[in-house]
mmCIF file of C-alpha atoms in Angstrom:
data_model
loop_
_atom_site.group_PDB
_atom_site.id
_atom_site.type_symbol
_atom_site.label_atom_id
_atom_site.label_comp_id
_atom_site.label_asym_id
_atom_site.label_seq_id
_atom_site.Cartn_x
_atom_site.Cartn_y
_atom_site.Cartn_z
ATOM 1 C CA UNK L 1 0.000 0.000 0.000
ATOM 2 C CA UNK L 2 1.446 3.425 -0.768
ATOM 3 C CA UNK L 3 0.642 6.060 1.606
ATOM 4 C CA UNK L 4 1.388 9.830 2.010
ATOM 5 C CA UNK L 5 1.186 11.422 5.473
ATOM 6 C CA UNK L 6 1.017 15.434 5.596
ATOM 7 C CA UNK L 7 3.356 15.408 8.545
ATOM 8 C CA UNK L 8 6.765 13.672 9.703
ATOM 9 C CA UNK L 9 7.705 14.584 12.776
ATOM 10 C CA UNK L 10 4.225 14.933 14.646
ATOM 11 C CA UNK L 11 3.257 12.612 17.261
ATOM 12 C CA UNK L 12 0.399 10.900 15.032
ATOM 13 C CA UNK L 13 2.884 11.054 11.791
ATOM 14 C CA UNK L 14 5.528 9.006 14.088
ATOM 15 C CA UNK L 15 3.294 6.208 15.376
ATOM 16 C CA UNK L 16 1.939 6.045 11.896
ATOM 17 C CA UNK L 17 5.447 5.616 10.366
ATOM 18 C CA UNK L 18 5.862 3.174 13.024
ATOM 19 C CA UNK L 19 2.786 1.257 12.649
ATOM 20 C CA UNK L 20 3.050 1.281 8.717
ATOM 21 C CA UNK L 21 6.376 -0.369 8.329
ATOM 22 C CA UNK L 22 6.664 -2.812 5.265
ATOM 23 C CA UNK L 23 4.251 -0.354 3.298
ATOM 24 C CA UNK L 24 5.133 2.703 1.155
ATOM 25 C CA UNK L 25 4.722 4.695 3.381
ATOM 26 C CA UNK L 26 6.264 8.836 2.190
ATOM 27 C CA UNK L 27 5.536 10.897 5.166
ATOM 28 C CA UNK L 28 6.207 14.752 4.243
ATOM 29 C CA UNK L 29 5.989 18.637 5.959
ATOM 30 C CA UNK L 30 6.992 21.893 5.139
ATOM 31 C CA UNK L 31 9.237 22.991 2.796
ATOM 32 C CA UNK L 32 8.743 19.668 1.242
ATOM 33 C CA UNK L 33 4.891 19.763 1.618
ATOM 34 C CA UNK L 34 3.295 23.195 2.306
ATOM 35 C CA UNK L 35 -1.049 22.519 2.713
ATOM 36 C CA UNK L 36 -0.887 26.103 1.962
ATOM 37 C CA UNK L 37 0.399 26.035 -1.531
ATOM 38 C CA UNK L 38 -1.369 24.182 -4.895
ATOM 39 C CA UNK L 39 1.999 23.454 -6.095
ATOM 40 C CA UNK L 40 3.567 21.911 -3.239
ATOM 41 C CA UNK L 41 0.716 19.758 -2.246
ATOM 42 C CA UNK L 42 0.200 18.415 -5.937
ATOM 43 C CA UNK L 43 3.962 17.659 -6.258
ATOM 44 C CA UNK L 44 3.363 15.608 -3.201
ATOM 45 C CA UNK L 45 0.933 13.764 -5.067
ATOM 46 C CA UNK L 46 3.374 12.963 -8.097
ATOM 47 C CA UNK L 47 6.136 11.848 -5.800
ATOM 48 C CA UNK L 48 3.710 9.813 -3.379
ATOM 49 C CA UNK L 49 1.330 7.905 -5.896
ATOM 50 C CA UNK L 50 -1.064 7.254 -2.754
ATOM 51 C CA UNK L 51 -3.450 4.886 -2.417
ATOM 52 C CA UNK L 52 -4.192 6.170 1.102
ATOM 53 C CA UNK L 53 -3.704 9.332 2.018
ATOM 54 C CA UNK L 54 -3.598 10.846 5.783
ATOM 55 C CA UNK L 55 -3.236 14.295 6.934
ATOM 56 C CA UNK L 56 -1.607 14.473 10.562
ATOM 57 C CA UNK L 57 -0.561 17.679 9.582
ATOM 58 C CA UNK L 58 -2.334 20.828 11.840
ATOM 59 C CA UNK L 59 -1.930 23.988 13.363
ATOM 60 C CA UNK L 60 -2.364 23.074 17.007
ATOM 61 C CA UNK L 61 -1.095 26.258 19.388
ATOM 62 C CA UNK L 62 -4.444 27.009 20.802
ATOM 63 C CA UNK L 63 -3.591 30.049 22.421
ATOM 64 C CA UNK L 64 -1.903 31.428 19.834
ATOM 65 C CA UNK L 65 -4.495 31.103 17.292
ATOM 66 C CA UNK L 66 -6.304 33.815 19.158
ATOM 67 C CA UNK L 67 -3.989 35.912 17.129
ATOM 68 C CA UNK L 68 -3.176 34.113 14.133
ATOM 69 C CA UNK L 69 -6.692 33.486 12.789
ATOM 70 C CA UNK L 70 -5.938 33.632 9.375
ATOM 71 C CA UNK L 71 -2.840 31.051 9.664
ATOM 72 C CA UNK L 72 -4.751 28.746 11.453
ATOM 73 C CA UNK L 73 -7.474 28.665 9.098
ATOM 74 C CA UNK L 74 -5.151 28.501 6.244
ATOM 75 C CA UNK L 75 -3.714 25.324 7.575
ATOM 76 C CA UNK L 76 -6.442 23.656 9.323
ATOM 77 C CA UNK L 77 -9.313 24.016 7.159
ATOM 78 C CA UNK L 78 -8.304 25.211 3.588
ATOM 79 C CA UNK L 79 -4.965 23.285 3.625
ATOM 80 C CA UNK L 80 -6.902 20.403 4.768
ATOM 81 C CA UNK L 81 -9.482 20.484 1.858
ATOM 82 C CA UNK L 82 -6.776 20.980 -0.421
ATOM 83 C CA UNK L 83 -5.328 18.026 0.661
ATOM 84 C CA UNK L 84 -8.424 16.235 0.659
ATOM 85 C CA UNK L 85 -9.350 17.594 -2.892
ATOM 86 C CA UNK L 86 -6.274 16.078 -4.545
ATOM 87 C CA UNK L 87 -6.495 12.799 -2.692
ATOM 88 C CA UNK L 88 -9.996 12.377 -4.385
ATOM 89 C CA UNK L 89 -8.092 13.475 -7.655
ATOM 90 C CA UNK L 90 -6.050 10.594 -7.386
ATOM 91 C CA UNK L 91 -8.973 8.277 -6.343
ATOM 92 C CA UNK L 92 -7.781 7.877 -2.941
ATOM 93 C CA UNK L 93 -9.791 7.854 0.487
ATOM 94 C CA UNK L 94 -8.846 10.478 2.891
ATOM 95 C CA UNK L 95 -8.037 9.956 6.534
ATOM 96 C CA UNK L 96 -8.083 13.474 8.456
ATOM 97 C CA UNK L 97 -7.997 13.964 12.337
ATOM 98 C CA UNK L 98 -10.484 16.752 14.031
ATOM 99 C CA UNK L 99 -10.357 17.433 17.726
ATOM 100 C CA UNK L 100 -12.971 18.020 20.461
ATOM 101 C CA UNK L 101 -12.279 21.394 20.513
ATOM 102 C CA UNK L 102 -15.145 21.763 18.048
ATOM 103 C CA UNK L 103 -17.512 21.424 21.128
ATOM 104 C CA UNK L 104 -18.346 23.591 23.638
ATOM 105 C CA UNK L 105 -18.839 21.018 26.355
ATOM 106 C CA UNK L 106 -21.278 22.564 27.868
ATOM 107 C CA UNK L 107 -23.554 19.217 26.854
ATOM 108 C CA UNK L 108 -22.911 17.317 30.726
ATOM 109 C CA UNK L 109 -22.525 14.055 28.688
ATOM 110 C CA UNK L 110 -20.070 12.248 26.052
ATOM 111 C CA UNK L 111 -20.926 14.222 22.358
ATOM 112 C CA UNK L 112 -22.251 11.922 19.258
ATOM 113 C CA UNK L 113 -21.342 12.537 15.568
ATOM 114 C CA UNK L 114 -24.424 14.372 15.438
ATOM 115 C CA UNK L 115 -24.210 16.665 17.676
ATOM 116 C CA UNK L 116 -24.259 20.081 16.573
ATOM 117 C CA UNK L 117 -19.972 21.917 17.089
ATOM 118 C CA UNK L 118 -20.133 24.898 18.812
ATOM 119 C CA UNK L 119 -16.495 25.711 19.115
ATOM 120 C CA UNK L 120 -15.512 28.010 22.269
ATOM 121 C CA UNK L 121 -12.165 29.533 20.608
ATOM 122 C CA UNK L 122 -10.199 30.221 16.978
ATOM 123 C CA UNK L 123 -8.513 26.661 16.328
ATOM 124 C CA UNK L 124 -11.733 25.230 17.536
ATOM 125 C CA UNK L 125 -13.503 27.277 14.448
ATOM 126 C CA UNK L 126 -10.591 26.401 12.513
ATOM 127 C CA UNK L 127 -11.287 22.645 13.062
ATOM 128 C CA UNK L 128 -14.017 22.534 12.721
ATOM 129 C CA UNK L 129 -14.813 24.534 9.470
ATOM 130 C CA UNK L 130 -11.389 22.193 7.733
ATOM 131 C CA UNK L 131 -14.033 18.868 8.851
ATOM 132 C CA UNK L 132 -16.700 20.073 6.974
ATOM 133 C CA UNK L 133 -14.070 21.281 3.651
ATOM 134 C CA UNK L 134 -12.600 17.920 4.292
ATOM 135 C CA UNK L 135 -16.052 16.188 3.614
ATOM 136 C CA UNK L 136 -17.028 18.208 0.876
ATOM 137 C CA UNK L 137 -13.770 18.165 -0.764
ATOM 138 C CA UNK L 138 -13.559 14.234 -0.786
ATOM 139 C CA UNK L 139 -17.031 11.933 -0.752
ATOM 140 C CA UNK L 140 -14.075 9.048 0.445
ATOM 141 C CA UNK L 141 -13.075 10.612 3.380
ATOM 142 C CA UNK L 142 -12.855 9.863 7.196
ATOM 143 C CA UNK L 143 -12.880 12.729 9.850
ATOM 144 C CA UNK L 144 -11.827 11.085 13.545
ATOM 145 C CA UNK L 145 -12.247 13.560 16.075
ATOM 146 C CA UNK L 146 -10.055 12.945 18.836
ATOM 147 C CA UNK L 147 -8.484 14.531 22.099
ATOM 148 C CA UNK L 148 -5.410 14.628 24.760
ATOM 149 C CA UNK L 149 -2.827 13.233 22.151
ATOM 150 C CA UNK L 150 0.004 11.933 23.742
ATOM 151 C CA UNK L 151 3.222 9.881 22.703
ATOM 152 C CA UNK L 152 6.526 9.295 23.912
ATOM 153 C CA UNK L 153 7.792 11.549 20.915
ATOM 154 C CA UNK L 154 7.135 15.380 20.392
ATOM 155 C CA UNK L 155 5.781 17.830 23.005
ATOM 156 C CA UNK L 156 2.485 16.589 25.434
ATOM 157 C CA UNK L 157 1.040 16.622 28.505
ATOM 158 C CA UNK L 158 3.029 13.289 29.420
ATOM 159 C CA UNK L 159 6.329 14.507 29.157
ATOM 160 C CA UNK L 160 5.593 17.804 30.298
ATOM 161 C CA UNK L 161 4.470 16.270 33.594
ATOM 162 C CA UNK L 162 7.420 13.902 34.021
ATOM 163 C CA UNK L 163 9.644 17.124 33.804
ATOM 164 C CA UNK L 164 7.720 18.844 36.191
ATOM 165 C CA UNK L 165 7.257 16.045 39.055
ATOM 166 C CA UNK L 166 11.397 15.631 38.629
ATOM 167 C CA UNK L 167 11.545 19.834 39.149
ATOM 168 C CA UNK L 168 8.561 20.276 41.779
ATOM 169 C CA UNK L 169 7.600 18.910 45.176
ATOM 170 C CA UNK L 170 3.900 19.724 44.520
ATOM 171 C CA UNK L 171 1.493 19.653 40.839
ATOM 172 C CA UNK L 172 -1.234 21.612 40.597
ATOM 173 C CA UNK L 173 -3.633 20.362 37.855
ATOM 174 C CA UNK L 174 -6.766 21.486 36.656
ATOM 175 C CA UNK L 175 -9.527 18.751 38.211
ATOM 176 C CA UNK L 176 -12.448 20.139 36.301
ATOM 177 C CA UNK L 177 -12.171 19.514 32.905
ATOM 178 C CA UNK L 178 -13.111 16.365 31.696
ATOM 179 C CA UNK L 179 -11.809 14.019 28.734
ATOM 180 C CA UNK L 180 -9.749 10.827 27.613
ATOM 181 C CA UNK L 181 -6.258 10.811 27.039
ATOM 182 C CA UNK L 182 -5.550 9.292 23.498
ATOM 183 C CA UNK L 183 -2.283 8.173 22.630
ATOM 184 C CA UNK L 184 -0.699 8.311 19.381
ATOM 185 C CA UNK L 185 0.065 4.765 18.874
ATOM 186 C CA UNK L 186 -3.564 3.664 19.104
ATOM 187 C CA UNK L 187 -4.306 6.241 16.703
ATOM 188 C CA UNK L 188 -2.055 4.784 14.137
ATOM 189 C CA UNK L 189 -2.981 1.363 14.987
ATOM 190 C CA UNK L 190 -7.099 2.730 14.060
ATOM 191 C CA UNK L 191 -5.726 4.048 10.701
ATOM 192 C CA UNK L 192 -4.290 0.718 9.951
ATOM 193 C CA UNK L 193 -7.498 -1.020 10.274
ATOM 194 C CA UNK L 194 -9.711 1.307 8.387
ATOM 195 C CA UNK L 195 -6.817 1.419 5.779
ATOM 196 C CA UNK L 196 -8.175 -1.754 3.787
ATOM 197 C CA UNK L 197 -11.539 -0.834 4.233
ATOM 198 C CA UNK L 198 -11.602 2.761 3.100
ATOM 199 C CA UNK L 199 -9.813 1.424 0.360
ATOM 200 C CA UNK L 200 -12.552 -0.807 -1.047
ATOM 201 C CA UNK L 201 -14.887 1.141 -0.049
ATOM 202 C CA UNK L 202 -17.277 3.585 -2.226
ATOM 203 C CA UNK L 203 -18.044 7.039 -1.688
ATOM 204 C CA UNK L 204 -21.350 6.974 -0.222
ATOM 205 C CA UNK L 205 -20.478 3.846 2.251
ATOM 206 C CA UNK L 206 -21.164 3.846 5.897
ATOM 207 C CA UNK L 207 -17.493 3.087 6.260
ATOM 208 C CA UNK L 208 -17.019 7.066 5.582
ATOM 209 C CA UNK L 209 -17.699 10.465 7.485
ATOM 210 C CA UNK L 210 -17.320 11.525 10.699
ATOM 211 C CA UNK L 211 -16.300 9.231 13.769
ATOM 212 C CA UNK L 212 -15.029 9.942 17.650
ATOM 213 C CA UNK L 213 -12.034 7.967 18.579
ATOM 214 C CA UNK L 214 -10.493 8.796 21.955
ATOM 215 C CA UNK L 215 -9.374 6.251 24.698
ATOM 216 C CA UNK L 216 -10.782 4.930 27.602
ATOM 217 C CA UNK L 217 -12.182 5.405 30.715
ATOM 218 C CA UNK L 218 -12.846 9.319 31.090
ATOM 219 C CA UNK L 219 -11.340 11.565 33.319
ATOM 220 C CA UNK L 220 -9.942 14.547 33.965
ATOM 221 C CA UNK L 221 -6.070 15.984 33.743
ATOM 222 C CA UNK L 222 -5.739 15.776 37.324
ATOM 223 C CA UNK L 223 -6.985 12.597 37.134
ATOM 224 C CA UNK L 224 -4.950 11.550 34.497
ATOM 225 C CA UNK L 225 -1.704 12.916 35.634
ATOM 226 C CA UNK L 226 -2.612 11.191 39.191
ATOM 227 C CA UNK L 227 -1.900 8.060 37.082
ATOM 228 C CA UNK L 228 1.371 9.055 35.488
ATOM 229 C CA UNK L 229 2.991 10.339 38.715
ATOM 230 C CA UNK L 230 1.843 6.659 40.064
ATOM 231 C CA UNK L 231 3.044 4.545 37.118
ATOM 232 C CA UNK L 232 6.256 6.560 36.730
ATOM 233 C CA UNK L 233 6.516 6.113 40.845
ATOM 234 C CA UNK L 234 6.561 2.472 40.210
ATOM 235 C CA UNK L 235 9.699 2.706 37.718
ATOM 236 C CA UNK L 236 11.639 5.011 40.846
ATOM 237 C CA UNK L 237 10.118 8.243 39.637
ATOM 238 C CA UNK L 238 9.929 11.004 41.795
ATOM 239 C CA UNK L 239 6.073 11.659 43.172
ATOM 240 C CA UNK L 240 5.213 14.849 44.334
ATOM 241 C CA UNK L 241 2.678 16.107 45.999
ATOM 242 C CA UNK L 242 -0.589 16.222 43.450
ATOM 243 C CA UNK L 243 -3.386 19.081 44.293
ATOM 244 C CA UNK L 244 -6.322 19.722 41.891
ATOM 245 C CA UNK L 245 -7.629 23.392 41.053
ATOM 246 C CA UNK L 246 -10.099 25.126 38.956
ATOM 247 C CA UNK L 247 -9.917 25.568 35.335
ATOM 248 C CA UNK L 248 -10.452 29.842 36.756
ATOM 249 C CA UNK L 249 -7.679 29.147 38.811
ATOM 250 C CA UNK L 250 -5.279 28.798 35.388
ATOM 251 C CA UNK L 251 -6.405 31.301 33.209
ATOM 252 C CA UNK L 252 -5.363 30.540 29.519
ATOM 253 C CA UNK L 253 -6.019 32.899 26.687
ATOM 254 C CA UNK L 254 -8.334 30.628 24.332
ATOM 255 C CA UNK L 255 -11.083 28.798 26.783
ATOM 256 C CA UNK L 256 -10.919 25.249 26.389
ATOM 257 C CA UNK L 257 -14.504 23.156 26.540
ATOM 258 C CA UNK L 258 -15.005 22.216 30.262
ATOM 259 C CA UNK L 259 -16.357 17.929 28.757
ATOM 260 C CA UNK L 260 -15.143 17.351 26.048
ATOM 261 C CA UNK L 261 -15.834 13.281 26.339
ATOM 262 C CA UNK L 262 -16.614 12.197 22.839
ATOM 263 C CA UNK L 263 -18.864 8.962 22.628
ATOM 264 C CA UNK L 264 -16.483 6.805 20.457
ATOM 265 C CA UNK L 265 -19.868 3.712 20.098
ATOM 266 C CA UNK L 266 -19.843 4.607 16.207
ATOM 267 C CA UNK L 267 -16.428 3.996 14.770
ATOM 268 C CA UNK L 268 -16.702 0.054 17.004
ATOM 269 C CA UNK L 269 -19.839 -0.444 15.526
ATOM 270 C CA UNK L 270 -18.959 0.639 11.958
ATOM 271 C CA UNK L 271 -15.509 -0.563 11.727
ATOM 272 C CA UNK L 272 -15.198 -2.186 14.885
ATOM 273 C CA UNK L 273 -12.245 -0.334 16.130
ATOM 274 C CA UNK L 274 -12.847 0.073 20.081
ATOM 275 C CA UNK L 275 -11.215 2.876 22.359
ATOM 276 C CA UNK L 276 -7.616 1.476 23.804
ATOM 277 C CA UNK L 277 -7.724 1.212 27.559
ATOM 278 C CA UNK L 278 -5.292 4.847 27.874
ATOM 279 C CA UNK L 279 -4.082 3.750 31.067
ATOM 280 C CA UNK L 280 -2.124 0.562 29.437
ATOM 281 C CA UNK L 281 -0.960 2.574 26.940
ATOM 282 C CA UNK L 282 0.294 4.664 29.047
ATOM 283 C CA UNK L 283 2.170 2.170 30.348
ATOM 284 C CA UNK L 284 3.431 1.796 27.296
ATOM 285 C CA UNK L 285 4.377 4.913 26.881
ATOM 286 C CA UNK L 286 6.305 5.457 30.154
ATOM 287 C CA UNK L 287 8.074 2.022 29.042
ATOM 288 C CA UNK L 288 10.114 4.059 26.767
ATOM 289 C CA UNK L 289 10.180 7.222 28.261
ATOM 290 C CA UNK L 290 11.464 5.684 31.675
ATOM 291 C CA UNK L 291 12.187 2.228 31.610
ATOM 292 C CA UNK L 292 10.112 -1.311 31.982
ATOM 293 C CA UNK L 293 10.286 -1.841 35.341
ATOM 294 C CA UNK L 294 7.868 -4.214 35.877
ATOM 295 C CA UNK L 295 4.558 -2.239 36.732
ATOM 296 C CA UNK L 296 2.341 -3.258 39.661
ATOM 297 C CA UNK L 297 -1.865 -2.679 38.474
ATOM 298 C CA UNK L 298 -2.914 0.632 38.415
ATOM 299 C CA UNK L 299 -5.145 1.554 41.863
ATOM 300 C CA UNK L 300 -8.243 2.046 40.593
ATOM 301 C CA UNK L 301 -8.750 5.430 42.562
ATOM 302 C CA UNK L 302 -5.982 7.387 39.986
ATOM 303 C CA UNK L 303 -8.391 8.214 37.420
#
């Protein structure tokens, strides 16, 4: 299978390289592939030949897009459906992935496919305007919202964490906003099912659209980092003291959706592809980032 990936050295673009091995897999980013730029995106296309291709390319620095509207929508949504537009060009299904930032959370319970977005802030809008270019750009293409990416590669909440609880002697960690973690790798490993099935797939199918993919159980970041600090304590980490706050009591400038859960029942009963238990991937994660001690079971109070 020949694949092009908008993005190398993202955390998504790594697992996916990862995951992908033994295909043809040409994973690209700026200069060599600018989503900005008609030119650069169909010489992509020449060099790649996909049969698959999957953007985990994005402009992600939610504060920042406060004041860099135009940039952010330049990448996220018309990049996007240029991206998406040549892909159908070439015949080939689109994978794309959205975030849950096109909610406002103000719901009180996990959001469906069909819930309406109401996006609190700029990359939220951004988002959530490049799902719907995506869709309209290519009939063969899949949108998987998804949330709290994290990976032992790049920048994320994981590793910032670990840094801290090695630098402090107390966290404090917002307890009231809730959501899955999602790590990278089970991303990749999501893409690799759908990958045959997109491809014999026709526009029209079930097995395209819009689907939630995050992992499981929800929680909150205080929750969650309550279960690094105790995984990472069981490979001779450092543990610090861990106190939860408000989300008033870190003031940010884009507002973030206070539940952002995303019910995740459509993608395992279209393509039966079921949220990864986060907390073993975690595990995972803090394999490599750490070391493999041997890990005793996670207290079922951390989350």
């Amino acid at each position: 299978m020949r694949v092009l990936v908008a993005g190398r050295e993202g955390q998504v673009a790594r697992a996916l390289l990862d995951r992908l091995a033994g295909h043809e897999v040409l994973a690209l980013e700026p200069p060599e592939l600018d989503l900005t730029d008609d030119a650069s995106v169909a010489a992509a296309m020449a060099q790649a030949r996909p049969e698959l291709v999957v953007n985990a390319a994005a402009y992600t620095a939610v504060d920042r897009a406060e004041d860099q509207a135009a940039l952010a929508f330049a990448v996220n949504c018309d990049g996007a459906a240029r991206l998406a537009a040549a892909a159908a060009a070439a015949g080939a299904p689109f994978v794309h992935f959205s975030t849950d930032y096109v909610f406002d959370g103000r719901k009180g319970a996990p959001y469906l496919e069909t819930d309406a977005p109401s996006p609190l802030g700029v990359y939220g809008r951004s988002k959530e305007a490049g799902e719907r270019a995506v869709l309209a750009a290519n009939p063969r293409s899949v949108v998987l919202r998804t949330a709290w990416v994290c990976s032992p590669d790049g920048a994320n909440f994981v590793k910032t964490m670990l840094r801290l609880a090695a630098e402090r002697d107390e966290l404090r960690v917002v307890a009231d906003q809730h959501g899955a973690p999602t790590f990278a790798a089970d991303l990749a490993e999501a893409v690799a099912v759908l990958a045959p099935r997109l491809l014999a797939a026709r526009a029209g199918a079930e097995a395209f659209g819009l689907f939630h993919l995050t992992g499981s159980p929800h929680t909150t970041w205080h929750g969650f980092t309550a279960e690094i600090l105790a995984q990472a304590a069981q490979r001779g980490q450092k543990q610090p003291r861990l106190t939860g706050i408000a989300t008033a009591d870190y003031p940010t400038r884009a507002a973030r959706p206070a539940d952002g859960r995303l019910d995740c029942s459509k993608i395992g009963r279209v393509h039966g592809i079921m949220p990864a238990d986060w907390r073993q991937s975690l595990a995972r994660c803090l394999d490599r980032l750490v070391g493999d001690t041997p890990v005793r079971p996670a207290k079922e109070n951390s989350v």
